Amino acid sequence: MNDFPLLEREMNGRPLVYLDNAATTQKPQRVLDVMERYYRMHNANVHRGVYQLAAEATDLYEAARAKVAAFLHAQGEGQIVFTRGTTEGINLVAQGYLAQKLQPGDRILLTVSEHHSNLVPWQRVAKERGAVLRFLPLLSDGTIDLVAAAREITPRTKCIALAHISNVLGTIHPIRALADLAHAAGAVIVVDAAQSVPHMPVDVQALDCDFLAFSGHKTYGPTGIGALYGKTELLAQTEPVQSGGEMIDTVELYDSTWKPAPWKFEAGTPAIAEAVGLGAAVDFLTWLGMEHVHETIQDVTQYAYEKLREIEGLTLYGPTSRGGVIAFNLGTIHPHDVATVLDAHGIAVRAGHHCAQPLMRWLGVTSTVRASFGIYNTRADVDALVTALARVKEVFHP
Ligand code: PMP
């Protein structure tokens, strides 16, 4: 796919093979063009000016919100809050929604495989409110044991929060089944969709999730922007975490009132160009078709899984059927050493704990190598990885 200028670069004298898409994705030319055109032609502050240019900027910003709403199949753009990314979206739900609902002894249910941004905000709110964190049992391949999960969800469970796709194991979790269990117990379900929105069709109504957060930069859009979906009645009950300009209705000296959702959550000047860029990324993905995106990434991931499995001494983590993420270790060679040799071959992979330290402990390792795939990756990229891994073995075990 030649829509991505950065992918034409070379690294260490080799064509770049970019396999760190779970961390962030590269940007298509049309996203770059739309953002540049915004600054060249339409830049003004939003929701304030009465002049033509301000109206143009506001229209572009709000049109981007409508695009995200349609992309997630939300009921309307009022259900889409622009955030800085997944992390900010989850923090908003934890502090703005759940904090006021929790009584001492109430439970928040997570998994041990959560990214730190879907763990630490819940730890904080639980400590503040005297609530208890519990963890859904995982089977040995990292999938959820639904029978055990059903037992774990009690009337004290107020919230279930989990990743749709794990950023390490690649596990695709059964969100709809868990949503049904959560709702039967009177709990809400919060979905960390950082890895799923870029990877597969995500329909918030079909999932029946209460909140869902994702990041623009992992979705072929810019950094500094993301979105939080929330059901209308839940967003109405959510308090803003930040306050100031733009989010108010009237301000008196001693008191103020807010705008309705989603604007009450967007205090201050928002990331306008970035929101417009995210809208362009959504247009790009819609044009490709998310079914096609899903099939493309599935194909390359399954191919990689099979090829990596053939390498002697290589340990793969997670289930066979998975999203576009493969974490592994090569014998006892340190993941940083593996990644360094791969880099010398122009291959960019991640090595470390992937912001999932409890999961590393659960797996019994300190770190792993992680290859993660995007829409531009091909089987040839996987072949390059496999060839370079053979070289890694020669270097460390000549
Ligand atoms: N959750 C998951 C599953 C992720 O992979 C990531 C990013 N690595 C995040 C949350 C956090 O996303 P961001 O840093 O864009 O807020």
Short mmCIF file of C-alpha atoms and ligand atoms in Angstrom, two decimals:
data_model
loop_
_atom_site.label_atom_id
_atom_site.label_comp_id
_atom_site.label_asym_id
_atom_site.label_seq_id
_atom_site.Cartn_x
_atom_site.Cartn_y
_atom_site.Cartn_z
CA MET A 1 0.00 0.00 0.00
CA ASN A 2 1.73 3.20 -1.12
CA ASP A 3 -0.57 5.67 0.67
CA PHE A 4 1.86 5.90 3.60
CA PRO A 5 4.87 8.14 2.88
CA LEU A 6 6.81 7.13 5.98
CA LEU A 7 6.87 3.51 4.88
CA GLU A 8 9.07 4.51 1.96
CA ARG A 9 11.92 5.21 4.37
CA GLU A 10 14.92 2.98 4.87
CA MET A 11 16.27 2.00 8.28
CA ASN A 12 19.89 1.00 8.66
CA GLY A 13 20.19 0.70 4.90
CA ARG A 14 17.19 -1.66 4.59
CA PRO A 15 13.59 -0.98 3.60
CA LEU A 16 11.61 -0.24 6.75
CA VAL A 17 9.38 -3.10 7.92
CA TYR A 18 7.14 -1.46 10.48
CA LEU A 19 5.71 -4.03 12.91
CA ASP A 20 4.86 -1.84 15.90
CA ASN A 21 1.30 -0.95 14.98
CA ALA A 22 -0.11 -1.76 18.41
CA ALA A 23 2.01 1.12 19.73
CA THR A 24 1.08 3.54 16.96
CA THR A 25 0.26 3.41 13.26
CA GLN A 26 1.67 5.34 10.31
CA LYS A 27 -0.48 7.99 8.66
CA PRO A 28 -1.91 7.89 5.15
CA GLN A 29 -1.20 10.83 2.86
CA ARG A 30 -4.83 11.92 2.91
CA VAL A 31 -4.79 12.37 6.71
CA LEU A 32 -1.65 14.50 6.39
CA ASP A 33 -3.28 16.48 3.55
CA VAL A 34 -6.51 17.14 5.44
CA MET A 35 -4.63 18.38 8.52
CA GLU A 36 -2.38 20.63 6.46
CA ARG A 37 -5.39 22.02 4.58
CA TYR A 38 -7.15 22.70 7.87
CA TYR A 39 -4.26 24.89 9.04
CA ARG A 40 -3.79 26.56 5.65
CA MET A 41 -7.47 27.28 4.96
CA HIS A 42 -9.80 26.89 7.94
CA ASN A 43 -7.93 27.48 11.21
CA ALA A 44 -9.92 29.36 13.89
CA ASN A 45 -11.16 28.55 17.37
CA VAL A 46 -14.33 26.47 17.54
CA HIS A 47 -17.75 27.14 19.10
CA ARG A 48 -17.03 30.86 19.67
CA GLY A 49 -16.64 33.16 16.70
CA VAL A 50 -19.59 34.43 14.67
CA TYR A 51 -17.39 35.00 11.64
CA GLN A 52 -17.25 32.71 8.63
CA LEU A 53 -13.84 31.19 9.37
CA ALA A 54 -14.84 30.20 12.92
CA ALA A 55 -18.01 28.62 11.55
CA GLU A 56 -15.91 26.60 9.08
CA ALA A 57 -13.59 25.34 11.83
CA THR A 58 -16.57 24.44 14.04
CA ASP A 59 -18.30 22.63 11.19
CA LEU A 60 -15.17 20.59 10.42
CA TYR A 61 -14.68 19.72 14.10
CA GLU A 62 -18.31 18.67 14.56
CA ALA A 63 -18.34 16.82 11.23
CA ALA A 64 -15.41 14.75 12.53
CA ARG A 65 -17.48 13.85 15.59
CA ALA A 66 -20.33 12.72 13.33
CA LYS A 67 -17.88 10.57 11.33
CA VAL A 68 -16.62 8.86 14.49
CA ALA A 69 -20.23 8.30 15.64
CA ALA A 70 -21.15 6.66 12.33
CA PHE A 71 -17.92 4.61 12.32
CA LEU A 72 -18.78 3.11 15.73
CA HIS A 73 -22.47 2.88 14.87
CA ALA A 74 -23.40 5.11 17.81
CA GLN A 75 -26.95 6.42 17.91
CA GLY A 76 -25.73 9.97 17.42
CA GLU A 77 -22.78 12.35 17.66
CA GLY A 78 -23.90 13.42 21.15
CA GLN A 79 -22.53 10.07 22.35
CA ILE A 80 -18.98 10.83 21.17
CA VAL A 81 -16.62 12.79 23.43
CA PHE A 82 -13.29 13.87 21.97
CA THR A 83 -10.44 12.97 24.31
CA ARG A 84 -6.65 12.84 24.03
CA GLY A 85 -6.87 9.07 23.61
CA THR A 86 -7.88 5.81 25.26
CA THR A 87 -6.15 6.70 28.53
CA GLU A 88 -8.05 9.95 28.94
CA GLY A 89 -11.35 8.29 28.03
CA ILE A 90 -10.94 5.60 30.71
CA ASN A 91 -9.89 8.18 33.31
CA LEU A 92 -13.00 10.21 32.50
CA VAL A 93 -15.27 7.21 33.10
CA ALA A 94 -13.43 6.23 36.31
CA GLN A 95 -13.43 9.72 37.84
CA GLY A 96 -16.46 11.31 36.22
CA TYR A 97 -18.91 8.40 36.26
CA LEU A 98 -17.90 5.52 38.51
CA ALA A 99 -16.44 7.47 41.47
CA GLN A 100 -19.85 8.88 42.44
CA LYS A 101 -21.57 5.48 42.12
CA LEU A 102 -19.19 3.41 44.26
CA GLN A 103 -19.89 2.47 47.87
CA PRO A 104 -17.28 0.85 50.12
CA GLY A 105 -17.08 -2.86 49.33
CA ASP A 106 -18.38 -2.49 45.78
CA ARG A 107 -16.42 -4.33 43.11
CA ILE A 108 -14.72 -3.38 39.87
CA LEU A 109 -13.94 -6.35 37.65
CA LEU A 110 -10.92 -6.36 35.32
CA THR A 111 -8.57 -8.94 33.81
CA VAL A 112 -4.88 -9.48 34.61
CA SER A 113 -4.04 -8.75 30.98
CA GLU A 114 -5.14 -5.09 31.00
CA HIS A 115 -2.92 -2.32 29.70
CA HIS A 116 -1.86 -0.07 32.60
CA SER A 117 -4.25 2.59 31.32
CA ASN A 118 -7.17 0.25 31.98
CA LEU A 119 -5.86 -0.74 35.41
CA VAL A 120 -4.29 2.23 37.21
CA PRO A 121 -7.34 4.57 36.89
CA TRP A 122 -9.51 1.83 38.48
CA GLN A 123 -6.95 1.23 41.24
CA ARG A 124 -7.13 4.93 42.09
CA VAL A 125 -10.92 5.19 42.13
CA ALA A 126 -11.19 1.95 44.14
CA LYS A 127 -8.79 3.30 46.78
CA GLU A 128 -10.62 6.62 46.95
CA ARG A 129 -14.03 4.98 47.42
CA GLY A 130 -13.10 1.88 49.44
CA ALA A 131 -14.07 -0.39 46.54
CA VAL A 132 -12.40 -3.71 45.68
CA LEU A 133 -10.69 -4.71 42.44
CA ARG A 134 -11.34 -8.25 41.24
CA PHE A 135 -9.92 -10.03 38.21
CA LEU A 136 -11.78 -12.23 35.76
CA PRO A 137 -10.24 -15.70 35.56
CA LEU A 138 -8.28 -16.32 32.35
CA LEU A 139 -7.63 -19.72 30.81
CA SER A 140 -4.00 -20.63 30.11
CA ASP A 141 -4.09 -19.14 26.58
CA GLY A 142 -5.33 -15.79 27.92
CA THR A 143 -8.98 -16.22 26.90
CA ILE A 144 -11.75 -15.53 29.41
CA ASP A 145 -13.42 -18.39 31.23
CA LEU A 146 -17.04 -17.26 30.78
CA VAL A 147 -18.45 -19.81 33.24
CA ALA A 148 -16.08 -18.61 35.96
CA ALA A 149 -16.80 -15.01 34.89
CA ALA A 150 -20.52 -15.51 35.42
CA ARG A 151 -19.77 -16.68 38.98
CA GLU A 152 -17.49 -13.70 39.60
CA ILE A 153 -20.12 -11.09 38.69
CA THR A 154 -22.25 -10.33 41.75
CA PRO A 155 -24.69 -7.56 42.73
CA ARG A 156 -21.66 -5.80 44.30
CA THR A 157 -20.00 -5.60 40.88
CA LYS A 158 -20.54 -2.07 39.63
CA CYS A 159 -18.25 -2.06 36.63
CA ILE A 160 -16.48 -4.48 34.30
CA ALA A 161 -13.63 -2.93 32.35
CA LEU A 162 -11.55 -4.83 29.83
CA ALA A 163 -9.75 -4.61 26.52
CA HIS A 164 -11.63 -5.72 23.43
CA ILE A 165 -8.30 -7.01 22.03
CA SER A 166 -5.31 -7.51 24.35
CA ASN A 167 -2.28 -5.49 23.22
CA VAL A 168 0.01 -8.38 24.17
CA LEU A 169 -1.84 -11.67 23.74
CA GLY A 170 -4.05 -10.52 20.88
CA THR A 171 -7.03 -12.19 22.58
CA ILE A 172 -10.38 -10.96 21.24
CA HIS A 173 -12.66 -10.90 24.27
CA PRO A 174 -16.41 -11.76 24.09
CA ILE A 175 -17.66 -8.26 24.91
CA ARG A 176 -21.33 -8.87 24.11
CA ALA A 177 -21.54 -11.94 26.38
CA LEU A 178 -19.85 -10.02 29.20
CA ALA A 179 -22.10 -7.00 28.59
CA ASP A 180 -25.14 -9.23 29.04
CA LEU A 181 -23.71 -10.65 32.29
CA ALA A 182 -22.82 -7.14 33.52
CA HIS A 183 -26.25 -5.72 32.75
CA ALA A 184 -28.04 -8.65 34.40
CA ALA A 185 -26.13 -7.77 37.59
CA GLY A 186 -26.78 -4.01 37.24
CA ALA A 187 -23.15 -3.22 36.35
CA VAL A 188 -21.77 -1.16 33.47
CA ILE A 189 -19.18 -2.45 30.99
CA VAL A 190 -16.31 -0.23 29.83
CA VAL A 191 -14.42 -1.35 26.74
CA ASP A 192 -10.80 -0.43 26.05
CA ALA A 193 -10.99 -0.55 22.27
CA ALA A 194 -7.50 0.83 21.59
CA GLN A 195 -6.57 -2.30 19.62
CA SER A 196 -9.94 -3.31 18.20
CA VAL A 197 -11.18 -0.10 16.55
CA PRO A 198 -8.18 -0.08 14.15
CA HIS A 199 -8.53 -3.79 13.50
CA MET A 200 -12.16 -4.87 13.03
CA PRO A 201 -15.68 -3.49 12.65
CA VAL A 202 -16.75 -2.20 16.06
CA ASP A 203 -20.46 -1.61 16.57
CA VAL A 204 -21.23 -0.17 20.00
CA GLN A 205 -24.92 -1.01 19.72
CA ALA A 206 -24.26 -4.64 18.80
CA LEU A 207 -21.74 -4.91 21.65
CA ASP A 208 -24.20 -3.17 23.98
CA CYS A 209 -21.25 -1.65 25.82
CA ASP A 210 -21.84 1.33 28.11
CA PHE A 211 -18.58 3.15 27.43
CA LEU A 212 -15.89 2.49 24.80
CA ALA A 213 -12.59 4.33 24.36
CA PHE A 214 -10.05 4.37 21.54
CA SER A 215 -7.05 6.37 20.28
CA GLY A 216 -6.70 8.23 16.99
CA HIS A 217 -2.99 7.54 16.62
CA LYS A 218 -3.49 3.75 16.60
CA THR A 219 -6.24 4.20 13.99
CA TYR A 220 -4.07 5.79 11.26
CA GLY A 221 -4.91 9.26 12.62
CA PRO A 222 -2.89 11.82 14.56
CA THR A 223 -1.69 11.75 18.17
CA GLY A 224 -3.41 13.86 20.83
CA ILE A 225 -6.94 12.83 19.84
CA GLY A 226 -9.23 9.91 20.59
CA ALA A 227 -12.84 9.35 21.41
CA LEU A 228 -14.99 8.05 24.20
CA TYR A 229 -18.39 6.61 23.34
CA GLY A 230 -20.98 6.57 26.10
CA LYS A 231 -24.68 5.71 26.24
CA THR A 232 -26.69 8.93 26.38
CA GLU A 233 -28.15 8.46 29.87
CA LEU A 234 -24.74 7.49 31.29
CA LEU A 235 -22.96 10.49 29.77
CA ALA A 236 -25.70 12.66 31.28
CA GLN A 237 -24.82 11.21 34.70
CA THR A 238 -21.05 11.65 34.17
CA GLU A 239 -19.42 14.69 35.78
CA PRO A 240 -16.79 16.65 33.86
CA VAL A 241 -13.27 16.04 35.19
CA GLN A 242 -11.89 19.24 33.71
CA SER A 243 -13.71 22.56 33.80
CA GLY A 244 -13.16 26.01 32.34
CA GLY A 245 -13.95 27.66 29.04
CA GLU A 246 -16.07 26.08 26.30
CA MET A 247 -17.77 23.51 28.58
CA ILE A 248 -20.01 25.97 30.47
CA ASP A 249 -23.53 27.15 29.91
CA THR A 250 -23.69 30.12 32.34
CA VAL A 251 -21.04 31.28 34.80
CA GLU A 252 -21.81 33.27 37.96
CA LEU A 253 -19.20 34.39 40.44
CA TYR A 254 -19.87 31.49 42.79
CA ASP A 255 -21.47 28.89 40.59
CA SER A 256 -21.74 27.70 37.00
CA THR A 257 -23.75 25.33 34.87
CA TRP A 258 -22.50 23.04 32.14
CA LYS A 259 -23.39 22.44 28.54
CA PRO A 260 -24.90 19.03 27.79
CA ALA A 261 -22.71 16.06 26.81
CA PRO A 262 -20.45 15.77 24.91
CA TRP A 263 -19.37 19.43 25.14
CA LYS A 264 -19.35 19.53 28.95
CA PHE A 265 -16.37 17.15 28.81
CA GLU A 266 -14.35 19.27 26.37
CA ALA A 267 -13.03 22.13 28.51
CA GLY A 268 -10.65 24.57 26.85
CA THR A 269 -9.66 24.78 23.22
CA PRO A 270 -9.77 21.24 21.88
CA ALA A 271 -7.35 19.51 19.50
CA ILE A 272 -9.18 20.80 16.42
CA ALA A 273 -6.77 19.86 13.63
CA GLU A 274 -6.30 16.47 15.25
CA ALA A 275 -10.05 15.85 15.43
CA VAL A 276 -10.30 16.77 11.75
CA GLY A 277 -7.38 14.41 11.06
CA LEU A 278 -9.15 11.63 12.95
CA GLY A 279 -12.21 12.27 10.80
CA ALA A 280 -10.01 11.81 7.72
CA ALA A 281 -8.59 8.57 9.13
CA VAL A 282 -12.12 7.30 9.72
CA ASP A 283 -13.01 8.26 6.13
CA PHE A 284 -9.97 6.34 4.93
CA LEU A 285 -10.89 3.21 6.91
CA THR A 286 -14.52 3.45 5.80
CA TRP A 287 -13.35 3.72 2.20
CA LEU A 288 -11.20 0.60 2.66
CA GLY A 289 -14.03 -1.14 4.52
CA MET A 290 -13.44 -2.46 8.02
CA GLU A 291 -14.30 -6.02 6.95
CA HIS A 292 -11.49 -5.79 4.42
CA VAL A 293 -9.13 -4.26 7.02
CA HIS A 294 -9.98 -7.09 9.38
CA GLU A 295 -9.42 -9.80 6.76
CA THR A 296 -6.11 -8.26 5.64
CA ILE A 297 -4.69 -8.06 9.16
CA GLN A 298 -6.05 -11.49 10.08
CA ASP A 299 -4.37 -13.03 7.04
CA VAL A 300 -0.95 -11.58 7.79
CA THR A 301 -1.27 -12.36 11.52
CA GLN A 302 -2.24 -15.99 10.95
CA TYR A 303 0.58 -16.36 8.44
CA ALA A 304 3.02 -14.89 10.98
CA TYR A 305 1.67 -17.13 13.72
CA GLU A 306 2.24 -20.25 11.61
CA LYS A 307 5.72 -19.15 10.50
CA LEU A 308 6.85 -18.15 13.98
CA ARG A 309 5.54 -21.39 15.43
CA GLU A 310 7.97 -23.30 13.20
CA ILE A 311 11.01 -21.55 14.69
CA GLU A 312 12.77 -23.81 17.14
CA GLY A 313 13.05 -22.37 20.63
CA LEU A 314 10.47 -19.64 20.02
CA THR A 315 7.68 -19.32 22.59
CA LEU A 316 4.41 -17.70 21.51
CA TYR A 317 2.00 -16.22 24.05
CA GLY A 318 -1.77 -16.11 23.69
CA PRO A 319 -4.46 -17.94 21.74
CA THR A 320 -4.29 -19.23 18.15
CA SER A 321 -7.19 -17.09 17.00
CA ARG A 322 -6.33 -13.48 17.71
CA GLY A 323 -6.11 -9.85 16.66
CA GLY A 324 -3.05 -8.42 14.91
CA VAL A 325 -0.60 -8.83 17.80
CA ILE A 326 1.97 -11.56 18.42
CA ALA A 327 4.15 -11.55 21.54
CA PHE A 328 6.98 -14.03 21.75
CA ASN A 329 10.38 -14.86 23.18
CA LEU A 330 13.27 -16.46 21.38
CA GLY A 331 14.83 -18.93 23.81
CA THR A 332 16.59 -17.05 26.57
CA ILE A 333 17.72 -14.21 24.32
CA HIS A 334 16.68 -10.93 25.90
CA PRO A 335 13.83 -9.24 23.97
CA HIS A 336 15.86 -6.02 23.73
CA ASP A 337 18.68 -7.94 22.07
CA VAL A 338 16.22 -9.51 19.62
CA ALA A 339 14.71 -6.11 18.81
CA THR A 340 18.15 -4.53 18.36
CA VAL A 341 19.27 -7.14 15.82
CA LEU A 342 15.90 -6.86 14.02
CA ASP A 343 16.36 -3.09 13.86
CA ALA A 344 19.70 -3.63 12.11
CA HIS A 345 17.62 -5.45 9.47
CA GLY A 346 15.19 -2.54 9.16
CA ILE A 347 12.48 -4.28 11.21
CA ALA A 348 10.73 -2.26 13.92
CA VAL A 349 9.22 -4.37 16.72
CA ARG A 350 8.53 -3.60 20.35
CA ALA A 351 10.41 -5.22 23.25
CA GLY A 352 9.44 -4.80 26.88
CA HIS A 353 6.47 -5.21 29.18
CA HIS A 354 4.06 -3.42 26.78
CA CYS A 355 2.47 -1.46 29.65
CA ALA A 356 1.12 -4.73 31.04
CA GLN A 357 3.38 -5.61 33.98
CA PRO A 358 0.81 -7.78 35.82
CA LEU A 359 0.35 -9.81 32.62
CA MET A 360 4.12 -10.34 32.35
CA ARG A 361 4.05 -11.78 35.91
CA TRP A 362 1.08 -13.97 34.98
CA LEU A 363 3.05 -15.27 31.98
CA GLY A 364 6.13 -15.78 34.17
CA VAL A 365 8.36 -13.49 32.08
CA THR A 366 9.75 -9.98 32.54
CA SER A 367 9.29 -8.93 28.94
CA THR A 368 8.57 -10.15 25.42
CA VAL A 369 9.15 -9.18 21.81
CA ARG A 370 5.94 -8.03 20.10
CA ALA A 371 5.20 -7.85 16.39
CA SER A 372 1.92 -6.11 15.61
CA PHE A 373 0.36 -5.66 12.21
CA GLY A 374 -1.45 -2.91 10.34
CA ILE A 375 -3.23 -2.63 7.02
CA TYR A 376 -0.02 -2.06 5.05
CA ASN A 377 1.78 -5.18 6.29
CA THR A 378 2.24 -8.11 3.93
CA ARG A 379 3.36 -11.71 4.07
CA ALA A 380 6.70 -10.46 2.70
CA ASP A 381 7.11 -8.40 5.89
CA VAL A 382 6.59 -11.58 7.90
CA ASP A 383 9.16 -13.42 5.76
CA ALA A 384 11.65 -10.62 6.44
CA LEU A 385 10.96 -10.99 10.17
CA VAL A 386 11.44 -14.76 10.09
CA THR A 387 14.72 -14.46 8.14
CA ALA A 388 16.02 -11.83 10.53
CA LEU A 389 15.06 -13.97 13.55
CA ALA A 390 17.26 -16.74 12.15
CA ARG A 391 20.08 -14.19 12.10
CA VAL A 392 19.32 -13.27 15.73
CA LYS A 393 19.80 -16.91 16.68
CA GLU A 394 23.13 -17.06 14.83
CA VAL A 395 24.35 -13.91 16.57
CA PHE A 396 23.50 -15.11 20.07
CA HIS A 397 23.98 -18.87 19.66
CA PRO A 398 26.55 -19.17 16.88
N1 PMP B 1 -5.20 0.12 25.97
C1 PMP B 1 -4.56 -0.67 25.11
C2 PMP B 1 -5.04 -2.08 24.92
C3 PMP B 1 -3.47 -0.17 24.39
O1 PMP B 1 -2.83 -0.97 23.53
C4 PMP B 1 -3.06 1.16 24.59
C5 PMP B 1 -1.85 1.74 23.87
N2 PMP B 1 -0.73 0.91 23.86
C6 PMP B 1 -3.77 1.96 25.48
C7 PMP B 1 -4.83 1.40 26.15
C8 PMP B 1 -3.41 3.39 25.75
O2 PMP B 1 -3.61 4.18 24.62
P1 PMP B 1 -3.12 5.70 24.61
O3 PMP B 1 -1.70 5.67 25.08
O4 PMP B 1 -3.26 6.11 23.19
O5 PMP B 1 -4.01 6.46 25.53
#
